[in-house]
Amino acid sequence: MRFDTIILGAGAAGMMCAMHCGGRVLVIDHAKAPGEKIRISGGGRCNFTNMYAGPANFLSQNPHFCKSALARYTQWDFIDLVNRHDIAWHEKTLGQLFCDGSSKQIVSMLVNEMQRVGTELWLQTSLRDLRKTEDGFALDVEREGQRIDLTCTNLVLATGGKSIPKMGATGLAYDIADQFGLSMTETRAALVPLTFSNGEFKDLSGVSLPARLSNDRTSFDEALLFTHRGLSGPSVLQLSSFWREGETIRVNLIPDLPLFDLLKEQRQSGGRKALTTELAKHLPGRLVDYLGQHIPMSGNLADQSDAKLTDLVTALSGWSLLPSGTEGYRTAEVTLGGIDTDNLS
């Protein structure tokens, strides 16, 4: 069976490609359904694009690689596609766009668009062999217990990275790249929670607050979530893409809060109140109890000098932590690194 283009991977990239590449197209995936990672994204509502998507916001050691693609097909083009399919959506923090209903609407939209242009979709189909020919590529696949020989002029690799293996993610892309002599950059789990080996925060599991997380290279102001294994939340996931093993991170628990002024003012009007009681008005109570084991904060407000209040604010705004690692590909939203784009047009 011959096709103009065969696309390996029926995720977001593979289905978008199938909609636009033209000719006789076949999309192959080993999963039972297309777009499985789309389905689970955004808590089941699919954060399908961002109002501020642009080259400057893409993390890459080859920052110019994405420019032409993002210029030719922008977030506004995708929003227009969503609107044409009557999918209601809303904007959350920092320009993130989510479906009002279900992420399955985005999957259906992409499948319908593929069907509209005549794309064939083979699911539960595995690749057994792949080789280059004089006029394209030859593939040996297995589908419904049968071996099938395929040929094509163009082969698209859209199998994704290693993230969330329980959804079927594998390192197939990297094996194929190696087969064809493409160089690789180091792959790591990214957009992933950070872990602490001693169960440091298990008693704080579920506590969340706005925070600023940083290392020596960057910082992020978003929500921080304590878990039984460590730290999560948007600020942590963002920083994880820039974190390396053995590095300390800094946590500012009061990034936009003039805590010194607030405590000093309260000291004048309610000096008999316990310092921890006043802090619990600005930080989660469980977190205040935990921090009280590590930071001096005993006594009433009236007992606190300006110097003591300054030391407290310094400690809360510059908490230094050393993660033991990450939760790895099991929960990572993306894979950092992969096929070296320096070798690609």
mmCIF file of C-alpha atoms in Angstrom:
data_model
loop_
_atom_site.group_PDB
_atom_site.id
_atom_site.type_symbol
_atom_site.label_atom_id
_atom_site.label_comp_id
_atom_site.label_asym_id
_atom_site.label_seq_id
_atom_site.Cartn_x
_atom_site.Cartn_y
_atom_site.Cartn_z
ATOM 1 C CA MET A 1 0.000 0.000 0.000
ATOM 2 C CA ARG A 2 1.435 3.337 -1.010
ATOM 3 C CA PHE A 3 0.781 6.766 0.500
ATOM 4 C CA ASP A 4 2.127 10.212 -0.215
ATOM 5 C CA THR A 5 2.730 10.765 3.516
ATOM 6 C CA ILE A 6 2.740 8.447 6.510
ATOM 7 C CA ILE A 7 2.655 10.053 9.947
ATOM 8 C CA LEU A 8 3.768 8.083 12.984
ATOM 9 C CA GLY A 9 1.767 9.333 15.975
ATOM 10 C CA ALA A 10 -1.891 10.349 16.309
ATOM 11 C CA GLY A 11 -1.340 13.006 18.940
ATOM 12 C CA ALA A 12 -1.747 16.751 18.577
ATOM 13 C CA ALA A 13 1.253 17.166 16.254
ATOM 14 C CA GLY A 14 0.453 14.170 14.053
ATOM 15 C CA MET A 15 -3.197 15.083 13.569
ATOM 16 C CA MET A 16 -2.418 18.751 12.881
ATOM 17 C CA CYS A 17 0.132 17.672 10.285
ATOM 18 C CA ALA A 18 -2.346 15.323 8.631
ATOM 19 C CA MET A 19 -4.830 18.174 8.251
ATOM 20 C CA HIS A 20 -2.379 20.295 6.269
ATOM 21 C CA CYS A 21 0.144 18.186 4.331
ATOM 22 C CA GLY A 22 -2.123 17.188 1.416
ATOM 23 C CA GLY A 23 -2.197 14.094 -0.793
ATOM 24 C CA ARG A 24 -2.989 10.581 0.373
ATOM 25 C CA VAL A 25 -2.140 10.493 4.069
ATOM 26 C CA LEU A 26 -2.038 7.715 6.659
ATOM 27 C CA VAL A 27 -1.688 8.305 10.404
ATOM 28 C CA ILE A 28 -0.507 5.351 12.509
ATOM 29 C CA ASP A 29 -0.610 4.986 16.297
ATOM 30 C CA HIS A 30 -0.237 2.074 18.699
ATOM 31 C CA ALA A 31 -2.876 3.476 21.075
ATOM 32 C CA LYS A 32 -6.549 2.528 21.150
ATOM 33 C CA ALA A 33 -7.665 6.130 20.606
ATOM 34 C CA PRO A 34 -6.170 9.257 19.054
ATOM 35 C CA GLY A 35 -5.060 12.245 21.134
ATOM 36 C CA GLU A 36 -4.824 10.494 24.476
ATOM 37 C CA LYS A 37 -2.519 13.133 25.976
ATOM 38 C CA ILE A 38 -4.890 15.819 24.732
ATOM 39 C CA ARG A 39 -7.691 14.057 26.579
ATOM 40 C CA ILE A 40 -5.949 14.211 29.960
ATOM 41 C CA SER A 41 -4.458 17.683 29.548
ATOM 42 C CA GLY A 42 -5.658 20.675 31.526
ATOM 43 C CA GLY A 43 -7.461 18.535 34.061
ATOM 44 C CA GLY A 44 -9.641 17.110 31.279
ATOM 45 C CA ARG A 45 -10.386 20.525 29.751
ATOM 46 C CA CYS A 46 -7.311 20.836 27.504
ATOM 47 C CA ASN A 47 -5.230 23.993 27.814
ATOM 48 C CA PHE A 48 -5.107 24.116 24.031
ATOM 49 C CA THR A 49 -3.048 27.289 23.474
ATOM 50 C CA ASN A 50 -1.871 30.493 25.109
ATOM 51 C CA MET A 51 -2.731 34.084 24.228
ATOM 52 C CA TYR A 52 0.963 34.962 24.408
ATOM 53 C CA ALA A 53 2.436 32.041 22.500
ATOM 54 C CA GLY A 54 5.477 33.245 20.580
ATOM 55 C CA PRO A 55 9.134 32.412 19.902
ATOM 56 C CA ALA A 56 10.384 34.193 23.017
ATOM 57 C CA ASN A 57 8.339 31.861 25.229
ATOM 58 C CA PHE A 58 9.742 28.607 23.847
ATOM 59 C CA LEU A 59 12.587 26.956 25.756
ATOM 60 C CA SER A 60 15.225 25.761 23.287
ATOM 61 C CA GLN A 61 18.979 25.650 22.843
ATOM 62 C CA ASN A 62 18.185 26.558 19.208
ATOM 63 C CA PRO A 63 15.842 29.530 19.791
ATOM 64 C CA HIS A 64 15.439 30.403 16.107
ATOM 65 C CA PHE A 65 14.111 26.973 15.097
ATOM 66 C CA CYS A 66 10.462 27.617 15.974
ATOM 67 C CA LYS A 67 10.182 31.112 14.485
ATOM 68 C CA SER A 68 9.028 30.303 10.946
ATOM 69 C CA ALA A 69 6.442 27.753 12.072
ATOM 70 C CA LEU A 70 4.981 30.059 14.702
ATOM 71 C CA ALA A 71 4.861 32.929 12.217
ATOM 72 C CA ARG A 72 2.995 30.890 9.609
ATOM 73 C CA TYR A 73 0.488 29.332 12.029
ATOM 74 C CA THR A 74 -0.191 31.371 15.143
ATOM 75 C CA GLN A 75 -2.299 30.867 18.262
ATOM 76 C CA TRP A 76 -4.955 33.030 16.599
ATOM 77 C CA ASP A 77 -5.205 30.565 13.712
ATOM 78 C CA PHE A 78 -5.842 27.742 16.163
ATOM 79 C CA ILE A 79 -8.349 29.809 18.135
ATOM 80 C CA ASP A 80 -10.160 30.471 14.861
ATOM 81 C CA LEU A 81 -10.279 26.719 14.199
ATOM 82 C CA VAL A 82 -11.710 26.100 17.676
ATOM 83 C CA ASN A 83 -14.330 28.793 17.123
ATOM 84 C CA ARG A 84 -15.354 27.309 13.765
ATOM 85 C CA HIS A 85 -16.125 24.069 15.564
ATOM 86 C CA ASP A 86 -18.273 25.937 18.118
ATOM 87 C CA ILE A 87 -16.099 24.885 21.047
ATOM 88 C CA ALA A 88 -16.635 27.261 23.964
ATOM 89 C CA TRP A 89 -13.478 28.305 25.812
ATOM 90 C CA HIS A 90 -12.229 30.627 28.522
ATOM 91 C CA GLU A 91 -8.992 32.294 29.548
ATOM 92 C CA LYS A 92 -7.374 31.483 32.878
ATOM 93 C CA THR A 93 -4.219 32.952 34.387
ATOM 94 C CA LEU A 94 -1.311 34.116 32.234
ATOM 95 C CA GLY A 95 -3.200 33.748 28.953
ATOM 96 C CA GLN A 96 -3.963 30.040 29.237
ATOM 97 C CA LEU A 97 -6.995 28.975 27.166
ATOM 98 C CA PHE A 98 -9.165 26.024 28.246
ATOM 99 C CA CYS A 99 -12.314 24.383 26.920
ATOM 100 C CA ASP A 100 -15.460 25.212 28.875
ATOM 101 C CA GLY A 101 -16.536 21.623 28.371
ATOM 102 C CA SER A 102 -14.166 18.745 27.727
ATOM 103 C CA SER A 103 -10.790 18.151 26.106
ATOM 104 C CA LYS A 104 -12.528 15.456 24.060
ATOM 105 C CA GLN A 105 -13.965 18.315 21.989
ATOM 106 C CA ILE A 106 -10.454 19.190 20.780
ATOM 107 C CA VAL A 107 -9.737 15.549 19.937
ATOM 108 C CA SER A 108 -12.993 15.311 17.980
ATOM 109 C CA MET A 109 -12.211 18.553 16.165
ATOM 110 C CA LEU A 110 -8.827 17.252 14.993
ATOM 111 C CA VAL A 111 -10.247 13.860 13.962
ATOM 112 C CA ASN A 112 -13.063 15.558 12.040
ATOM 113 C CA GLU A 113 -10.591 17.826 10.266
ATOM 114 C CA MET A 114 -8.513 14.795 9.253
ATOM 115 C CA GLN A 115 -11.593 13.034 7.939
ATOM 116 C CA ARG A 116 -12.561 16.157 6.003
ATOM 117 C CA VAL A 117 -9.331 15.984 3.977
ATOM 118 C CA GLY A 118 -9.510 12.196 3.562
ATOM 119 C CA THR A 119 -6.801 11.103 6.011
ATOM 120 C CA GLU A 120 -6.757 7.431 6.981
ATOM 121 C CA LEU A 121 -6.250 6.653 10.678
ATOM 122 C CA TRP A 122 -4.927 3.280 11.825
ATOM 123 C CA LEU A 123 -4.985 2.708 15.576
ATOM 124 C CA GLN A 124 -3.545 -0.218 17.544
ATOM 125 C CA THR A 125 -0.924 -0.484 14.828
ATOM 126 C CA SER A 126 2.727 -1.075 15.712
ATOM 127 C CA LEU A 127 5.845 -0.359 13.676
ATOM 128 C CA ARG A 128 7.974 -3.461 13.118
ATOM 129 C CA ASP A 129 10.546 -2.160 10.666
ATOM 130 C CA LEU A 130 11.437 1.067 8.867
ATOM 131 C CA ARG A 131 13.960 1.677 6.093
ATOM 132 C CA LYS A 132 14.865 4.278 3.498
ATOM 133 C CA THR A 133 14.223 3.580 -0.185
ATOM 134 C CA GLU A 134 15.233 5.370 -3.380
ATOM 135 C CA ASP A 135 11.972 7.300 -3.555
ATOM 136 C CA GLY A 136 10.923 7.491 0.104
ATOM 137 C CA PHE A 137 10.430 5.020 2.917
ATOM 138 C CA ALA A 138 9.223 1.460 3.451
ATOM 139 C CA LEU A 139 7.453 0.399 6.642
ATOM 140 C CA ASP A 140 6.512 -2.992 8.040
ATOM 141 C CA VAL A 141 3.592 -2.627 10.468
ATOM 142 C CA GLU A 142 1.365 -4.993 12.408
ATOM 143 C CA ARG A 143 -2.369 -4.324 12.580
ATOM 144 C CA GLU A 144 -5.058 -6.625 13.956
ATOM 145 C CA GLY A 145 -2.585 -9.516 13.949
ATOM 146 C CA GLN A 146 -1.582 -8.962 10.315
ATOM 147 C CA ARG A 147 1.743 -7.770 8.931
ATOM 148 C CA ILE A 148 1.340 -5.049 6.283
ATOM 149 C CA ASP A 149 3.965 -3.523 3.998
ATOM 150 C CA LEU A 150 3.651 0.223 3.393
ATOM 151 C CA THR A 151 5.581 2.713 1.302
ATOM 152 C CA CYS A 152 5.508 6.495 1.211
ATOM 153 C CA THR A 153 7.293 9.496 -0.212
ATOM 154 C CA ASN A 154 7.267 11.477 3.034
ATOM 155 C CA LEU A 155 7.554 10.124 6.551
ATOM 156 C CA VAL A 156 6.620 12.305 9.528
ATOM 157 C CA LEU A 157 7.841 11.416 13.003
ATOM 158 C CA ALA A 158 5.295 12.739 15.550
ATOM 159 C CA THR A 159 5.516 10.133 18.302
ATOM 160 C CA GLY A 160 6.356 12.576 21.083
ATOM 161 C CA GLY A 161 8.707 12.103 24.019
ATOM 162 C CA LYS A 162 8.956 9.791 27.009
ATOM 163 C CA SER A 163 6.540 11.661 29.283
ATOM 164 C CA ILE A 164 3.709 9.722 30.962
ATOM 165 C CA PRO A 165 4.565 6.162 29.855
ATOM 166 C CA LYS A 166 1.280 4.835 31.256
ATOM 167 C CA MET A 167 -0.360 6.675 28.338
ATOM 168 C CA GLY A 168 1.815 4.679 25.927
ATOM 169 C CA ALA A 169 4.740 7.090 25.565
ATOM 170 C CA THR A 170 7.999 5.468 24.471
ATOM 171 C CA GLY A 171 11.415 6.459 23.173
ATOM 172 C CA LEU A 172 10.578 5.317 19.633
ATOM 173 C CA ALA A 173 11.351 8.738 18.139
ATOM 174 C CA TYR A 174 14.869 8.639 19.530
ATOM 175 C CA ASP A 175 15.466 5.091 18.255
ATOM 176 C CA ILE A 176 14.413 6.146 14.755
ATOM 177 C CA ALA A 177 16.546 9.291 14.916
ATOM 178 C CA ASP A 178 19.534 7.186 15.877
ATOM 179 C CA GLN A 179 18.787 4.785 13.012
ATOM 180 C CA PHE A 180 18.997 7.637 10.529
ATOM 181 C CA GLY A 181 22.080 9.239 12.056
ATOM 182 C CA LEU A 182 20.433 12.265 13.647
ATOM 183 C CA SER A 183 22.229 13.559 16.724
ATOM 184 C CA MET A 184 20.462 13.876 20.045
ATOM 185 C CA THR A 185 20.516 16.248 22.986
ATOM 186 C CA GLU A 186 20.132 14.980 26.542
ATOM 187 C CA THR A 187 16.555 14.037 27.407
ATOM 188 C CA ARG A 188 15.097 14.819 30.823
ATOM 189 C CA ALA A 189 11.701 14.985 32.468
ATOM 190 C CA ALA A 190 10.395 18.565 32.544
ATOM 191 C CA LEU A 191 7.296 20.417 33.736
ATOM 192 C CA VAL A 192 7.488 17.936 36.588
ATOM 193 C CA PRO A 193 7.112 18.049 40.402
ATOM 194 C CA LEU A 194 10.270 18.183 42.543
ATOM 195 C CA THR A 195 10.799 15.531 45.224
ATOM 196 C CA PHE A 196 12.500 15.480 48.619
ATOM 197 C CA SER A 197 13.906 12.183 49.882
ATOM 198 C CA ASN A 198 13.079 12.619 53.578
ATOM 199 C CA GLY A 199 9.347 13.230 53.172
ATOM 200 C CA GLU A 200 10.002 16.800 54.209
ATOM 201 C CA PHE A 201 6.560 18.174 53.380
ATOM 202 C CA LYS A 202 4.226 15.207 53.852
ATOM 203 C CA ASP A 203 2.409 16.998 56.691
ATOM 204 C CA LEU A 204 1.823 19.975 54.382
ATOM 205 C CA SER A 205 0.324 17.904 51.564
ATOM 206 C CA GLY A 206 -2.452 19.865 49.888
ATOM 207 C CA VAL A 207 -1.346 23.305 51.115
ATOM 208 C CA SER A 208 -1.170 25.845 48.265
ATOM 209 C CA LEU A 209 -0.251 29.528 48.020
ATOM 210 C CA PRO A 210 1.135 32.081 45.525
ATOM 211 C CA ALA A 211 4.952 32.055 45.545
ATOM 212 C CA ARG A 212 8.054 32.966 43.587
ATOM 213 C CA LEU A 213 10.399 30.077 42.846
ATOM 214 C CA SER A 214 13.846 30.744 41.442
ATOM 215 C CA ASN A 215 17.330 29.449 40.835
ATOM 216 C CA ASP A 216 20.416 31.238 39.520
ATOM 217 C CA ARG A 217 18.977 31.403 35.979
ATOM 218 C CA THR A 218 15.294 32.284 36.204
ATOM 219 C CA SER A 219 12.236 32.694 38.424
ATOM 220 C CA PHE A 220 8.483 32.115 38.182
ATOM 221 C CA ASP A 221 5.589 33.721 40.053
ATOM 222 C CA GLU A 222 2.700 31.254 40.227
ATOM 223 C CA ALA A 223 1.015 28.902 42.656
ATOM 224 C CA LEU A 224 3.077 26.541 44.820
ATOM 225 C CA LEU A 225 1.577 23.240 46.006
ATOM 226 C CA PHE A 226 3.003 21.023 48.742
ATOM 227 C CA THR A 227 2.604 17.274 48.173
ATOM 228 C CA HIS A 228 3.405 14.160 50.160
ATOM 229 C CA ARG A 229 6.483 13.709 47.972
ATOM 230 C CA GLY A 230 7.649 17.317 47.655
ATOM 231 C CA LEU A 231 6.663 20.410 45.703
ATOM 232 C CA SER A 232 4.352 20.885 42.733
ATOM 233 C CA GLY A 233 2.134 23.584 41.250
ATOM 234 C CA PRO A 234 2.702 25.831 38.224
ATOM 235 C CA SER A 235 5.719 27.671 39.659
ATOM 236 C CA VAL A 236 7.505 24.404 40.443
ATOM 237 C CA LEU A 237 6.650 22.794 37.102
ATOM 238 C CA GLN A 238 8.031 25.817 35.261
ATOM 239 C CA LEU A 239 11.235 25.931 37.289
ATOM 240 C CA SER A 240 11.810 22.188 36.843
ATOM 241 C CA SER A 241 12.691 22.798 33.190
ATOM 242 C CA PHE A 242 15.644 24.910 34.367
ATOM 243 C CA TRP A 243 16.655 22.850 37.415
ATOM 244 C CA ARG A 244 19.524 20.366 37.566
ATOM 245 C CA GLU A 245 20.273 17.727 40.193
ATOM 246 C CA GLY A 246 22.283 19.066 43.117
ATOM 247 C CA GLU A 247 21.025 22.649 42.749
ATOM 248 C CA THR A 248 19.255 24.517 45.505
ATOM 249 C CA ILE A 249 16.127 26.510 44.740
ATOM 250 C CA ARG A 250 14.817 29.625 46.460
ATOM 251 C CA VAL A 251 11.199 30.002 47.556
ATOM 252 C CA ASN A 252 9.683 33.412 48.228
ATOM 253 C CA LEU A 253 6.472 32.779 50.168
ATOM 254 C CA ILE A 254 5.488 36.476 50.233
ATOM 255 C CA PRO A 255 6.444 37.777 46.750
ATOM 256 C CA ASP A 256 3.932 40.642 46.607
ATOM 257 C CA LEU A 257 3.109 41.025 50.286
ATOM 258 C CA PRO A 258 4.496 44.011 52.302
ATOM 259 C CA LEU A 259 4.693 41.775 55.356
ATOM 260 C CA PHE A 260 7.119 43.916 57.356
ATOM 261 C CA ASP A 261 4.832 46.949 57.144
ATOM 262 C CA LEU A 262 1.741 44.875 57.948
ATOM 263 C CA LEU A 263 3.319 43.303 61.036
ATOM 264 C CA LYS A 264 4.738 46.596 62.223
ATOM 265 C CA GLU A 265 1.322 48.218 61.891
ATOM 266 C CA GLN A 266 -0.389 45.363 63.711
ATOM 267 C CA ARG A 267 2.235 45.558 66.454
ATOM 268 C CA GLN A 268 0.961 49.041 67.255
ATOM 269 C CA SER A 269 -2.737 48.133 67.445
ATOM 270 C CA GLY A 270 -2.643 44.496 68.591
ATOM 271 C CA GLY A 271 0.701 43.854 70.220
ATOM 272 C CA ARG A 272 -0.692 41.168 72.551
ATOM 273 C CA LYS A 273 -1.534 38.868 69.658
ATOM 274 C CA ALA A 274 0.816 35.989 68.954
ATOM 275 C CA LEU A 275 3.106 36.507 65.979
ATOM 276 C CA THR A 276 1.998 33.164 64.531
ATOM 277 C CA THR A 277 -1.661 34.214 64.787
ATOM 278 C CA GLU A 278 -0.984 37.310 62.715
ATOM 279 C CA LEU A 279 1.124 35.382 60.193
ATOM 280 C CA ALA A 280 -1.736 32.902 59.724
ATOM 281 C CA LYS A 281 -3.775 35.793 58.286
ATOM 282 C CA HIS A 282 -1.334 35.989 55.396
ATOM 283 C CA LEU A 283 -0.040 32.405 55.043
ATOM 284 C CA PRO A 284 -1.770 29.016 55.400
ATOM 285 C CA GLY A 285 -1.976 28.009 59.054
ATOM 286 C CA ARG A 286 -0.365 24.593 58.552
ATOM 287 C CA LEU A 287 2.543 26.242 56.776
ATOM 288 C CA VAL A 288 3.016 28.709 59.644
ATOM 289 C CA ASP A 289 3.074 25.791 62.122
ATOM 290 C CA TYR A 290 5.683 24.008 60.024
ATOM 291 C CA LEU A 291 7.863 27.084 59.547
ATOM 292 C CA GLY A 292 7.699 27.767 63.279
ATOM 293 C CA GLN A 293 9.850 24.658 63.758
ATOM 294 C CA HIS A 294 12.623 26.175 61.647
ATOM 295 C CA ILE A 295 12.288 29.967 61.925
ATOM 296 C CA PRO A 296 12.139 31.912 65.226
ATOM 297 C CA MET A 297 8.582 33.249 65.509
ATOM 298 C CA SER A 298 7.603 32.702 69.137
ATOM 299 C CA GLY A 299 6.069 35.357 71.359
ATOM 300 C CA ASN A 300 3.645 38.196 70.850
ATOM 301 C CA LEU A 301 3.886 40.930 68.272
ATOM 302 C CA ALA A 302 4.910 43.376 70.959
ATOM 303 C CA ASP A 303 8.001 41.215 71.612
ATOM 304 C CA GLN A 304 9.228 41.584 68.027
ATOM 305 C CA SER A 305 11.744 44.305 67.298
ATOM 306 C CA ASP A 306 12.168 45.763 63.828
ATOM 307 C CA ALA A 307 15.310 43.653 63.474
ATOM 308 C CA LYS A 308 13.438 40.460 64.347
ATOM 309 C CA LEU A 309 10.672 41.303 61.894
ATOM 310 C CA THR A 310 13.274 41.979 59.207
ATOM 311 C CA ASP A 311 14.907 38.600 59.867
ATOM 312 C CA LEU A 312 11.505 36.901 59.630
ATOM 313 C CA VAL A 313 10.645 38.577 56.325
ATOM 314 C CA THR A 314 14.101 37.686 54.967
ATOM 315 C CA ALA A 315 13.594 34.035 55.910
ATOM 316 C CA LEU A 316 10.118 33.862 54.366
ATOM 317 C CA SER A 317 11.246 35.529 51.141
ATOM 318 C CA GLY A 318 14.478 33.563 50.706
ATOM 319 C CA TRP A 319 13.748 29.983 51.810
ATOM 320 C CA SER A 320 16.523 27.808 50.372
ATOM 321 C CA LEU A 321 15.678 24.173 49.544
ATOM 322 C CA LEU A 322 17.595 21.286 47.991
ATOM 323 C CA PRO A 323 15.357 18.871 46.037
ATOM 324 C CA SER A 324 16.535 15.276 45.773
ATOM 325 C CA GLY A 325 15.118 14.864 42.282
ATOM 326 C CA THR A 326 11.920 14.930 40.248
ATOM 327 C CA GLU A 327 8.988 12.564 39.856
ATOM 328 C CA GLY A 328 10.451 11.676 36.468
ATOM 329 C CA TYR A 329 8.663 10.790 33.245
ATOM 330 C CA ARG A 330 5.813 9.189 35.224
ATOM 331 C CA THR A 331 4.192 12.586 35.800
ATOM 332 C CA ALA A 332 6.252 14.919 33.591
ATOM 333 C CA GLU A 333 4.148 16.932 31.158
ATOM 334 C CA VAL A 334 6.949 17.191 28.600
ATOM 335 C CA THR A 335 10.342 15.761 27.706
ATOM 336 C CA LEU A 336 13.208 18.248 27.639
ATOM 337 C CA GLY A 337 15.730 17.659 24.854
ATOM 338 C CA GLY A 338 15.535 15.045 22.125
ATOM 339 C CA ILE A 339 16.400 15.219 18.451
ATOM 340 C CA ASP A 340 18.888 18.038 17.882
ATOM 341 C CA THR A 341 17.118 20.688 15.812
ATOM 342 C CA ASP A 342 20.447 22.040 14.583
ATOM 343 C CA ASN A 343 20.322 19.153 12.069
ATOM 344 C CA LEU A 344 16.765 19.891 10.904
ATOM 345 C CA SER A 345 15.343 22.358 8.376
#
